[in-house]
Coordinates of N, CA and C and ligand atoms in Angstrom, one line a residue:
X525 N 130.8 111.4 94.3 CA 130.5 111.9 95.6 C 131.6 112.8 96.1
X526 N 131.4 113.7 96.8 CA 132.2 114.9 97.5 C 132.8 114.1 98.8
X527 N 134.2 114.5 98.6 CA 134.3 114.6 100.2 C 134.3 115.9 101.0
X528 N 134.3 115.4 102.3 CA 134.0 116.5 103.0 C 135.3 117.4 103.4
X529 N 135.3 119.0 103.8 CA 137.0 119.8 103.8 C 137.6 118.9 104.9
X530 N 137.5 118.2 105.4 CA 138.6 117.5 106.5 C 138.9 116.6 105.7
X531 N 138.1 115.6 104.8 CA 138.3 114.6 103.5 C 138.6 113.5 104.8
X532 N 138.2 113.4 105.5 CA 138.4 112.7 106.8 C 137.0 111.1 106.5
X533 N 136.2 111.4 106.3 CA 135.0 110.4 105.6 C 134.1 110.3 104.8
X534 N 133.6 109.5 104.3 CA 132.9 109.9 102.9 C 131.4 110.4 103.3
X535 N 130.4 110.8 102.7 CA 129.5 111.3 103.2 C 128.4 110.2 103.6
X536 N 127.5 110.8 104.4 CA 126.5 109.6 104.7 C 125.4 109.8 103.8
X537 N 124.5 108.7 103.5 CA 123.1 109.3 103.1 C 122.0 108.0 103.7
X538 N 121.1 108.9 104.4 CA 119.9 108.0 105.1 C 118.9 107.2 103.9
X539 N 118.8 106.2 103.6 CA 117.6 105.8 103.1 C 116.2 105.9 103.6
X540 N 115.8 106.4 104.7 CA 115.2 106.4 105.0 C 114.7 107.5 106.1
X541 N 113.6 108.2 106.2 CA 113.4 108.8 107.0 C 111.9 109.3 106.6
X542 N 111.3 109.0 107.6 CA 109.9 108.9 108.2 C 108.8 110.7 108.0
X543 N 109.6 111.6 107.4 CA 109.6 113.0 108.0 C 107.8 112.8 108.4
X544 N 106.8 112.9 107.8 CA 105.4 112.8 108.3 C 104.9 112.1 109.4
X545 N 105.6 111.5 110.2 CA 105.4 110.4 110.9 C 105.2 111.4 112.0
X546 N 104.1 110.7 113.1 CA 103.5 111.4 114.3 C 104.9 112.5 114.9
X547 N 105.9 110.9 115.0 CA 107.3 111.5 116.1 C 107.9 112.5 115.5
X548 N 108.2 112.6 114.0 CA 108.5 113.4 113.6 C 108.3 114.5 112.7
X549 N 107.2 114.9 112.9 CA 106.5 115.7 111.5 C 106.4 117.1 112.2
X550 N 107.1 117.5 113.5 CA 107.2 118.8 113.3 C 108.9 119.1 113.8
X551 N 109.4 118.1 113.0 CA 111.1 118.8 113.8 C 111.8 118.2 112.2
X552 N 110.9 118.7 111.0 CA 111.7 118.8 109.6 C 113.0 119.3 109.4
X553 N 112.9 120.9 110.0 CA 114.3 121.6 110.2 C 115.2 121.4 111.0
X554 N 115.1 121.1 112.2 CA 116.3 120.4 113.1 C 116.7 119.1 112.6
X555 N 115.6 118.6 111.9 CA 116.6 116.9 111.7 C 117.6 117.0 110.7
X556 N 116.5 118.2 109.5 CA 118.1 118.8 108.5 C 119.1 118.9 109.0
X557 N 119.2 119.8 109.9 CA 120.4 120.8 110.4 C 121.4 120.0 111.2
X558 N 120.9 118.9 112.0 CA 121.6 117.6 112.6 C 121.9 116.8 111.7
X559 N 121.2 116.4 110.6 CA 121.7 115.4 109.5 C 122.9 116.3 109.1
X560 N 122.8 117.1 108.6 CA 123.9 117.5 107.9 C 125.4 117.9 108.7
X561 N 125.0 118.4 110.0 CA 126.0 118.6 110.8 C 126.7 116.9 111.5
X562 N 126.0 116.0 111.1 CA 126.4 114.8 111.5 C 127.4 113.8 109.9
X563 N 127.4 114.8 108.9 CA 127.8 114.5 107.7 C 126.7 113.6 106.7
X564 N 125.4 113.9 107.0 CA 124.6 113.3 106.8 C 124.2 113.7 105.4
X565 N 124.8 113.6 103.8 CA 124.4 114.8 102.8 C 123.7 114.3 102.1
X566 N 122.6 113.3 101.8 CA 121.8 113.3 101.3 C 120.7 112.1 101.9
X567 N 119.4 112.3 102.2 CA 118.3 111.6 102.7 C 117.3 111.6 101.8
X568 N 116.8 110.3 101.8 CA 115.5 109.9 101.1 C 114.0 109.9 102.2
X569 N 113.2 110.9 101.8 CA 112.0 111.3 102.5 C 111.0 110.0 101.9
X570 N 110.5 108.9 102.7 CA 109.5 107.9 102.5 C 108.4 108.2 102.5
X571 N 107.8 108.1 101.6 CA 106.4 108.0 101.1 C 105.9 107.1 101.0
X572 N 104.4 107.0 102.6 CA 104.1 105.6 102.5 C 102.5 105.4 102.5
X573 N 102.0 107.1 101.5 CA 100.6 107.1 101.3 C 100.8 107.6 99.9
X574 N 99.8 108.3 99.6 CA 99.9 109.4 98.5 C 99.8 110.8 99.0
X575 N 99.5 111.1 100.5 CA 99.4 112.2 101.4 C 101.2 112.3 101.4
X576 N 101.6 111.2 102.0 CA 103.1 111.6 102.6 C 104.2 111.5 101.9
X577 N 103.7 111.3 100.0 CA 104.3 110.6 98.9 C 104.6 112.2 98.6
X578 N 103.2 113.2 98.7 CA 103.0 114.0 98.4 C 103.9 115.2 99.1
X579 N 104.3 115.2 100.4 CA 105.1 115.5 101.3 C 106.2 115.4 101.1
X580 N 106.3 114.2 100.7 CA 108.0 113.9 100.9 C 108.7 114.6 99.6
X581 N 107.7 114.3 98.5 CA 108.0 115.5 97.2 C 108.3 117.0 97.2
X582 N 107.3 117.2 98.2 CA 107.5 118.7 98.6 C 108.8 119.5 99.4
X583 N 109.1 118.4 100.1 CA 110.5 118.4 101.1 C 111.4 118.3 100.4
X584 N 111.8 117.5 99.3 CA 112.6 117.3 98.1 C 112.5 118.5 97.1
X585 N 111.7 119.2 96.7 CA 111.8 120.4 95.9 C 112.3 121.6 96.8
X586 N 112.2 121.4 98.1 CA 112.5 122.6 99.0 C 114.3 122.3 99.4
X587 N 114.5 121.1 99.2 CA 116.0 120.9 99.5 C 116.7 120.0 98.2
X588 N 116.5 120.9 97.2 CA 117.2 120.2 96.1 C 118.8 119.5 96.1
X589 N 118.6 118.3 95.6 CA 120.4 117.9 95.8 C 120.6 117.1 97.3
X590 N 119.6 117.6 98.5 CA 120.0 116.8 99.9 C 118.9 116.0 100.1
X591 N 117.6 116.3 100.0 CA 116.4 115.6 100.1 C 115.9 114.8 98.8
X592 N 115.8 113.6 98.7 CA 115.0 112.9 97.5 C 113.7 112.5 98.4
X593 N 112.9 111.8 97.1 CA 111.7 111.2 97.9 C 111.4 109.9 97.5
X594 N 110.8 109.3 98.0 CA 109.6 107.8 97.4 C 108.5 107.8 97.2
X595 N 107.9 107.6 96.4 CA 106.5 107.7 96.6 C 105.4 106.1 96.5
X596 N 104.6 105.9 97.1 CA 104.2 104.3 97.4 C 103.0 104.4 98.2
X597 N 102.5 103.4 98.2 CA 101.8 102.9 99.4 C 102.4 101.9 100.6
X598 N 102.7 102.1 101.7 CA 102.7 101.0 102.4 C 101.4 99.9 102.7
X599 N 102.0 98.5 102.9 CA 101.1 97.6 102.8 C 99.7 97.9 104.1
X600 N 100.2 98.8 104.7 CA 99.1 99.0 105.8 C 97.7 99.4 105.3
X601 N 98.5 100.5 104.1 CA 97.5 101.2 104.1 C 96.6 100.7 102.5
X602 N 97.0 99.5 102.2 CA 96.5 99.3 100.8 C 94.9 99.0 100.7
X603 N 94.1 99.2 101.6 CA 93.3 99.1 101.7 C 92.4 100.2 101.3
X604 N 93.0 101.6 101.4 CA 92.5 102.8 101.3 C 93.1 103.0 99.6
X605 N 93.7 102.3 99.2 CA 94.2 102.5 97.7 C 93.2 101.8 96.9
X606 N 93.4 102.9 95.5 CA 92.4 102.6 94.7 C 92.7 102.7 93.2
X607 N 92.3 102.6 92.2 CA 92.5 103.9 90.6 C 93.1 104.5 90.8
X608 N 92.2 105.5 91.5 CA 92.6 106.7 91.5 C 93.7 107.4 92.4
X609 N 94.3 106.5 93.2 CA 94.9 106.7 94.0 C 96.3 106.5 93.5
X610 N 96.3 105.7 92.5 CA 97.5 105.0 91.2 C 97.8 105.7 90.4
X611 N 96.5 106.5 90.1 CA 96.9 107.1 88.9 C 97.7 108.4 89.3
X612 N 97.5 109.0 90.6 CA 98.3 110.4 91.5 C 99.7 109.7 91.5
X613 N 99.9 108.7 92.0 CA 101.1 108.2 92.2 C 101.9 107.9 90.9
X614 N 101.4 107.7 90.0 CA 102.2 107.5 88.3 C 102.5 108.8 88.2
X615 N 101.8 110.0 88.4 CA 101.9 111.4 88.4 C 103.2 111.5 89.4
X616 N 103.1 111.1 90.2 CA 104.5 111.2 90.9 C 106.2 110.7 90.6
X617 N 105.6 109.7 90.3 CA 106.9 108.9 89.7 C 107.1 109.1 88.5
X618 N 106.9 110.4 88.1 CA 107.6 111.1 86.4 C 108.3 112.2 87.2
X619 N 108.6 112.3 88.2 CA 109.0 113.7 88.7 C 110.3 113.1 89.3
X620 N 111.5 113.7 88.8 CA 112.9 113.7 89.1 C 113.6 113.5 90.1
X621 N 112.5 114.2 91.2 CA 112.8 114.0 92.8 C 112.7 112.8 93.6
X622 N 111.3 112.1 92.8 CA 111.4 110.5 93.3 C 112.0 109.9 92.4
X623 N 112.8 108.9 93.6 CA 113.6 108.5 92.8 C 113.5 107.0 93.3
X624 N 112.4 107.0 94.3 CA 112.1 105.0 94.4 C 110.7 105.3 94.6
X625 N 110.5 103.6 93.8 CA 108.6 103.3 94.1 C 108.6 102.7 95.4
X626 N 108.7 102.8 96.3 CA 107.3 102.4 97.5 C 107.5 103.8 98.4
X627 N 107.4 103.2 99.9 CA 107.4 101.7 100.3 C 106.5 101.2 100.1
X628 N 106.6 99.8 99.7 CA 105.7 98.9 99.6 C 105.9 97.8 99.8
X629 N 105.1 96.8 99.5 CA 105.6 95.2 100.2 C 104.3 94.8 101.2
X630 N 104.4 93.7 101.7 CA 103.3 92.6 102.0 C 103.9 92.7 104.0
X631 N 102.7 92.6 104.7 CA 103.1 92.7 105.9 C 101.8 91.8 106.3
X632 N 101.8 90.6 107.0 CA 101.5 89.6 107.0 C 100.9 89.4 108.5
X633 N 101.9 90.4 109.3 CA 101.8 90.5 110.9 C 101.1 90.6 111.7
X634 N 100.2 92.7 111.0 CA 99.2 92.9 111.6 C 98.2 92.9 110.7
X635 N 98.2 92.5 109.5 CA 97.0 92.6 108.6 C 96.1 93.6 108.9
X636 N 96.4 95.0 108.5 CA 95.9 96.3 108.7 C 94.7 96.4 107.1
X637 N 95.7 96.1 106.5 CA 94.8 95.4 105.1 C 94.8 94.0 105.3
X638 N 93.4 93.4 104.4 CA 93.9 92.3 103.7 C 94.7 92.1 103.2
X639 N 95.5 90.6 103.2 CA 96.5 90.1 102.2 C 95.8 90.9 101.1
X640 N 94.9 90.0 100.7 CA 94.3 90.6 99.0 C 95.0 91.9 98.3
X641 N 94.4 92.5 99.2 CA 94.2 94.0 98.9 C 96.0 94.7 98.6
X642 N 96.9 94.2 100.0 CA 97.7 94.1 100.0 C 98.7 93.6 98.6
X643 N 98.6 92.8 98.2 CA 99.1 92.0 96.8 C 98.4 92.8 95.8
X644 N 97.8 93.2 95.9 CA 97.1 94.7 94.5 C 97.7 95.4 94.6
X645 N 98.0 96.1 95.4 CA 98.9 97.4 95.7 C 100.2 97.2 95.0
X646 N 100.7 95.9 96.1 CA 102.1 95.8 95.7 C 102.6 95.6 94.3
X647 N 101.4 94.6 93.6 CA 101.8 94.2 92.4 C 101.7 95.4 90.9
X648 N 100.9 96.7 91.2 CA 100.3 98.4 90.7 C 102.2 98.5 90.8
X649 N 102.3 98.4 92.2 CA 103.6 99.0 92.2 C 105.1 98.4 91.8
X650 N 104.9 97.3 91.6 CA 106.1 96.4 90.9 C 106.2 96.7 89.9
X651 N 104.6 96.3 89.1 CA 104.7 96.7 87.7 C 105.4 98.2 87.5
X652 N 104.9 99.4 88.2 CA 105.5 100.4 88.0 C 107.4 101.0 88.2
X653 N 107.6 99.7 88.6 CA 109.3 100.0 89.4 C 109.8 99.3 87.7
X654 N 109.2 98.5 87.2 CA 109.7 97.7 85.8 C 109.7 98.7 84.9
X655 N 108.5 99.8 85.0 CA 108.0 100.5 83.9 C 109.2 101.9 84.3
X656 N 109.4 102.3 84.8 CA 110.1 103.4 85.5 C 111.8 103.5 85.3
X657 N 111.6 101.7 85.2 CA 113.7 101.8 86.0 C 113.6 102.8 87.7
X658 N 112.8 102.6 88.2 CA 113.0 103.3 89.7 C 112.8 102.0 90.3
X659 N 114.3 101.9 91.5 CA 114.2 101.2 91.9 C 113.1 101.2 93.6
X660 N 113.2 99.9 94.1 CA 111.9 99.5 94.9 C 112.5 99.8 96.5
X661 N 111.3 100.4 97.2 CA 111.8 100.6 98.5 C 111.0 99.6 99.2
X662 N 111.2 98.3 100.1 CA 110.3 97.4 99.8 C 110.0 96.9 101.4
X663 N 109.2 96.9 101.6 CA 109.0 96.2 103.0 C 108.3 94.6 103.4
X664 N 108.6 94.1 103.8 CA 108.5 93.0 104.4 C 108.5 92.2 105.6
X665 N 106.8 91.8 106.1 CA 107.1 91.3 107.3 C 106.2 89.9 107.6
X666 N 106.4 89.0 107.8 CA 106.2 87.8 108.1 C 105.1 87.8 106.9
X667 N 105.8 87.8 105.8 CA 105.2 87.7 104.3 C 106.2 86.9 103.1
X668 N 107.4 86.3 103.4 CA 108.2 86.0 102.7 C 107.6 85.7 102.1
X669 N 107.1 84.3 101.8 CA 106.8 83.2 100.1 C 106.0 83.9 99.3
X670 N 104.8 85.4 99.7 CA 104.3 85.5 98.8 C 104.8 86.6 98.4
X671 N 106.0 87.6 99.4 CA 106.8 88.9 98.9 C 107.6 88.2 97.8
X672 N 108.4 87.3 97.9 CA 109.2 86.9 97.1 C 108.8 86.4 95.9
X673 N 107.8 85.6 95.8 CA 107.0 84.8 95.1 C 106.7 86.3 93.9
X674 N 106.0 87.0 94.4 CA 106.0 88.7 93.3 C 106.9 89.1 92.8
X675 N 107.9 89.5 93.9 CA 109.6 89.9 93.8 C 110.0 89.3 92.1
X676 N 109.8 87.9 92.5 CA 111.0 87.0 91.3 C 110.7 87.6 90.0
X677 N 109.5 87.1 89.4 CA 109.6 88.0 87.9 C 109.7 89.6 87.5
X678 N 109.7 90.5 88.8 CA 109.7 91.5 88.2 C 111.5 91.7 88.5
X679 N 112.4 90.9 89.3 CA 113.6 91.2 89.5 C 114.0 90.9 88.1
X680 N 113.9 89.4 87.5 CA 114.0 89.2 86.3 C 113.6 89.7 84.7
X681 N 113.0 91.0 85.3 CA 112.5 91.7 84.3 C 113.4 93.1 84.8
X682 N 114.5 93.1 85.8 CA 115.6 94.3 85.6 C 114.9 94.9 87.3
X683 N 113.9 95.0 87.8 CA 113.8 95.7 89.0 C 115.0 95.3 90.0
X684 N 115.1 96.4 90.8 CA 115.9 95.9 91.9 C 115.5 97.2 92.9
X685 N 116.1 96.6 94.0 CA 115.9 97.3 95.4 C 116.7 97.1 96.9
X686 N 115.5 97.8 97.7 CA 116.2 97.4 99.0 C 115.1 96.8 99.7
X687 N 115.3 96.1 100.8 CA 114.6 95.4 101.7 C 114.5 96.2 103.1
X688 N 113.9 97.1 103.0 CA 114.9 97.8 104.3 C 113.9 97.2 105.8
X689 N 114.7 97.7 106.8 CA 114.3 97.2 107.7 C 114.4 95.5 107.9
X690 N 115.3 95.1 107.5 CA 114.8 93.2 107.3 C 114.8 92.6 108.9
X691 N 114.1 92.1 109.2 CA 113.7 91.6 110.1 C 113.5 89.9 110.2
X692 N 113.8 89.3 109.2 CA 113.4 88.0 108.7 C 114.9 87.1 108.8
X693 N 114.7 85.5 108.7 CA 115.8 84.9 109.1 C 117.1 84.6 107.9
X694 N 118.4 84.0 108.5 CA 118.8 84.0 107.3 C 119.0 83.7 106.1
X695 N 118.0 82.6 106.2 CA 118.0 81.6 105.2 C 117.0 82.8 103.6
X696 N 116.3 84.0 104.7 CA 115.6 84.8 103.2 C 116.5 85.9 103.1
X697 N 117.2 86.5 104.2 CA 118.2 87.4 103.7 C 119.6 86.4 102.8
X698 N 119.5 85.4 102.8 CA 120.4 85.0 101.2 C 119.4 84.5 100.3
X699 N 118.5 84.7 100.6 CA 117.1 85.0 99.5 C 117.3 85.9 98.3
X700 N 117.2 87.0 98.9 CA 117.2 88.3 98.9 C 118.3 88.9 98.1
X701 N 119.5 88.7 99.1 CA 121.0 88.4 98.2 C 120.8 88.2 96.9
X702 N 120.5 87.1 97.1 CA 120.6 85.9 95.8 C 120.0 86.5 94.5
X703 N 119.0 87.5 94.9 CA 117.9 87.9 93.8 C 118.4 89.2 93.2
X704 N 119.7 90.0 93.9 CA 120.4 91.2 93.8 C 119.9 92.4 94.6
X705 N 118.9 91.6 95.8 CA 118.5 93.0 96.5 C 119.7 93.3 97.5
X706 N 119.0 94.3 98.4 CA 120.1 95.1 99.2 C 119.3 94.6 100.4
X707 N 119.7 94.5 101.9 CA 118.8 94.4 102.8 C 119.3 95.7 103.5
X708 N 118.5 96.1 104.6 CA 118.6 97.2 105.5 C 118.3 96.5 106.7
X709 N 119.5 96.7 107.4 CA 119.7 96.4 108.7 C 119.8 97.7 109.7
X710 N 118.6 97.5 110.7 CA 118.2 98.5 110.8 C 118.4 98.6 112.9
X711 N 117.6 99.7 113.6 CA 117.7 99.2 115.1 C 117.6 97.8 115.9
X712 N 116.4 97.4 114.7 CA 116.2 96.0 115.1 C 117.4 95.1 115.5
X713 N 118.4 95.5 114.9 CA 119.7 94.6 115.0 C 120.3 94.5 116.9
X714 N 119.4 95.7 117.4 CA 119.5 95.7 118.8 C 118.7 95.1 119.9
X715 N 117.7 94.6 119.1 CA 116.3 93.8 119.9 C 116.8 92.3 119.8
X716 N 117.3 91.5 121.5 CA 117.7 90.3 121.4 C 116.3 89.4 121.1
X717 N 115.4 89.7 121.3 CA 114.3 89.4 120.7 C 113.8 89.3 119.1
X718 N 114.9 89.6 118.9 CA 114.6 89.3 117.2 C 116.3 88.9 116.5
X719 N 117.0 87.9 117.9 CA 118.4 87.9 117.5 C 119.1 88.6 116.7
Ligands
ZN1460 ZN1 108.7 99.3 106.5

């Protein structure tokens, strides 16, 4: 990693950022120009369809070296996923730019998908984080026993990841730990409502 000419801190890099998202899908260029004036030198663009998988790829070829991407389904949307929808996304995940499979993971909350459907998705996409060596961008929400329950054999078959956003109590963030993932502690950390 570079330091920066003041050598004053090391650089930052966002795991995460939303760029397609309603709030933010027309201020691409300003968030560059503030990430990077904030020492911000490298961001991962999330891909949480095959539309925004597809996007986030596109933003990553346009800012080579500062922008990476993900490409995945989020559990919302596993309902809309299919074959064919797997087989675009395998197409994605040979490409250099992505460089994690999801987000993905089990969200239990608002059941936007079925469970079912949900657990298809994720498990297309586990298998492919095994097949890849790309690690997992993983989400999780009031889904532990059966996120984890999936999680186990494919960690033991070399996957690893992050949890980002964890939201869950302590006893699964040393879960999590325990399994070699990373958690992401995120705003939530500010909501006394979620201690
Ligand atoms: Zn998430």
């Amino acid at each position: 990693m570079n330091t920066d000419s003041k050598g004053a801190r090391p650089p930052l890099v966002d795991i995460g950022v939303n760029f397609h998202s309603a709030q933010l899908a027309s201020m691409t260029s300003p968030l560059l120009a503030r990430a990077k004036a904030a020492g911000v030198a490298q961001i991962l663009a999330t891909g949480t369809s095959l539309a925004s998988s597809r996007l986030a790829l596109d933003l990553a070829k346009a800012n080579p070296g500062v922008v990476f991407a993900t490409a995945g389904v989020h559990p919302h949307g596993a309902k809309s996923h299919d074959t064919a929808t797997f087989h675009e996304l395998i197409e994605l995940w040979k490409c250099p730019e992505v460089v994690a499979v999801g987000e993905c993971g089990l969200d239990y909350n608002r059941n936007f998908s079925t469970p079912q459907a949900q657990r298809t998705a994720f498990e297309q996409q586990l298998s492919m984080a095994v097949e890849t060596r790309k690690p997992l961008f993983l989400h999780c929400r009031d889904a532990f026993t059966d996120f984890h329950d999936m999680l186990a054999p494919v960690v033991a078959d070399g996957a690893r990841g992050v949890v980002h956003c964890f939201t869950g109590n302590r006893a699964e963030a040393e879960a999590f730990l325990e399994m070699g993932l990373d958690i992401g502690i995120t705003g939530w950390v500010t909501d006394l409502q979620r201690g």
